[in-house]
Amino acid sequence: MGFKQRLSRFAARHLANRWLPLNKGRGVVSFSFDDVPASACHQGAMLLELYQARGTFYVCGSLTDGIEQNQVCHSVVDLQRLLENGHEIGCHTYSHTNCANASSGFLLEDWERNLAFFRQHGITHHGFAFPFGAYDLGSKLAASKRFSYNRITGGGTQTVRADLSALRAQSLYSASSNMDALGALIKHTATEGGWLILYTHEVSETPGPWGATPALLEAALQAATQEGCQLLPVHRAIDFFLS
Ligand SMILES: [Zn+2]
């Protein structure tokens, strides 16, 4: 990576922050699903509900009724049912675009297209997740103006404070997640009164590299419950930390 790119990445990470204090003395774990395969709406949501939890689903309108990575994607009815059951819908661009490489004109148009898709189907939504966790200073600033919060990837948990312009999230992938490490992360979140946001894609007995088995999702739900964390969708977690 060249100097200019390193500088740009540093600026994106350290500028334009909007800090949310995490000082409620109780940890929160949020479960999120990107791109929203149909299995996340069915199997994923069902498991969350079993633990009195609700999740956040980051939707690209261009994937609705489509197929991505060999996974059948959500339908509009799936999204409406998620909302009825108290889950959160968020924006993930319309075309699943890499925001770090896109012009601001393109991004504003693409976001508007996704929000128009939500409006057309009466889908209320909060927040935004950068596809691929990719952002730069320009897209971080633009997304901060447009959305109440932005989620990135980046891994780990958040303690003391969280940047609403770039909320970190930890992958929950069967191919690469280690339940011991995840358990330790959840314990740390509980002890520090922090906020851990997990993200995955499909929930399947035979997931691809970016999905989780029902067993892994349930193990994370169980660990978070046992540690006394609150299980909240991202926008409700923000309300909790602001209250
Ligand atoms: Zn995505």
mmCIF file of N, CA and C in Angstrom, residues 4 16 19 72 95 101 148 162 176 233:
data_model
loop_
_atom_site.group_PDB
_atom_site.id
_atom_site.type_symbol
_atom_site.label_atom_id
_atom_site.label_comp_id
_atom_site.label_asym_id
_atom_site.label_seq_id
_atom_site.Cartn_x
_atom_site.Cartn_y
_atom_site.Cartn_z
ATOM 1 N N LYS A 4 0.024 7.441 0.070
ATOM 2 C CA LYS A 4 -1.234 8.161 -0.076
ATOM 3 C C LYS A 4 -2.418 7.310 0.423
ATOM 4 N N ALA A 16 -13.672 12.515 11.505
ATOM 5 C CA ALA A 16 -15.134 12.479 11.337
ATOM 6 C C ALA A 16 -15.788 11.441 12.246
ATOM 7 N N TRP A 19 -18.753 10.060 18.617
ATOM 8 C CA TRP A 19 -18.561 9.106 19.711
ATOM 9 C C TRP A 19 -19.825 8.869 20.526
ATOM 10 N N VAL A 72 -30.015 -18.341 -1.937
ATOM 11 C CA VAL A 72 -31.262 -17.658 -2.294
ATOM 12 C C VAL A 72 -31.410 -16.471 -1.360
ATOM 13 N N SER A 95 -26.620 -1.561 -4.764
ATOM 14 C CA SER A 95 -25.940 -2.465 -5.704
ATOM 15 C C SER A 95 -24.762 -3.206 -5.076
ATOM 16 N N ASN A 101 -14.309 2.992 -3.292
ATOM 17 C CA ASN A 101 -13.903 3.227 -4.684
ATOM 18 C C ASN A 101 -14.925 4.024 -5.471
ATOM 19 N N SER A 148 -28.202 7.428 10.346
ATOM 20 C CA SER A 148 -28.053 7.669 11.788
ATOM 21 C C SER A 148 -26.794 6.997 12.334
ATOM 22 N N ALA A 162 -17.904 4.091 21.245
ATOM 23 C CA ALA A 162 -18.020 3.523 19.895
ATOM 24 C C ALA A 162 -18.234 4.667 18.925
ATOM 25 N N SER A 176 -14.205 -19.739 9.853
ATOM 26 C CA SER A 176 -13.049 -19.053 10.445
ATOM 27 C C SER A 176 -13.244 -18.600 11.887
ATOM 28 N N PRO A 233 -30.975 -5.198 18.604
ATOM 29 C CA PRO A 233 -30.619 -4.723 17.261
ATOM 30 C C PRO A 233 -29.762 -3.457 17.402
#
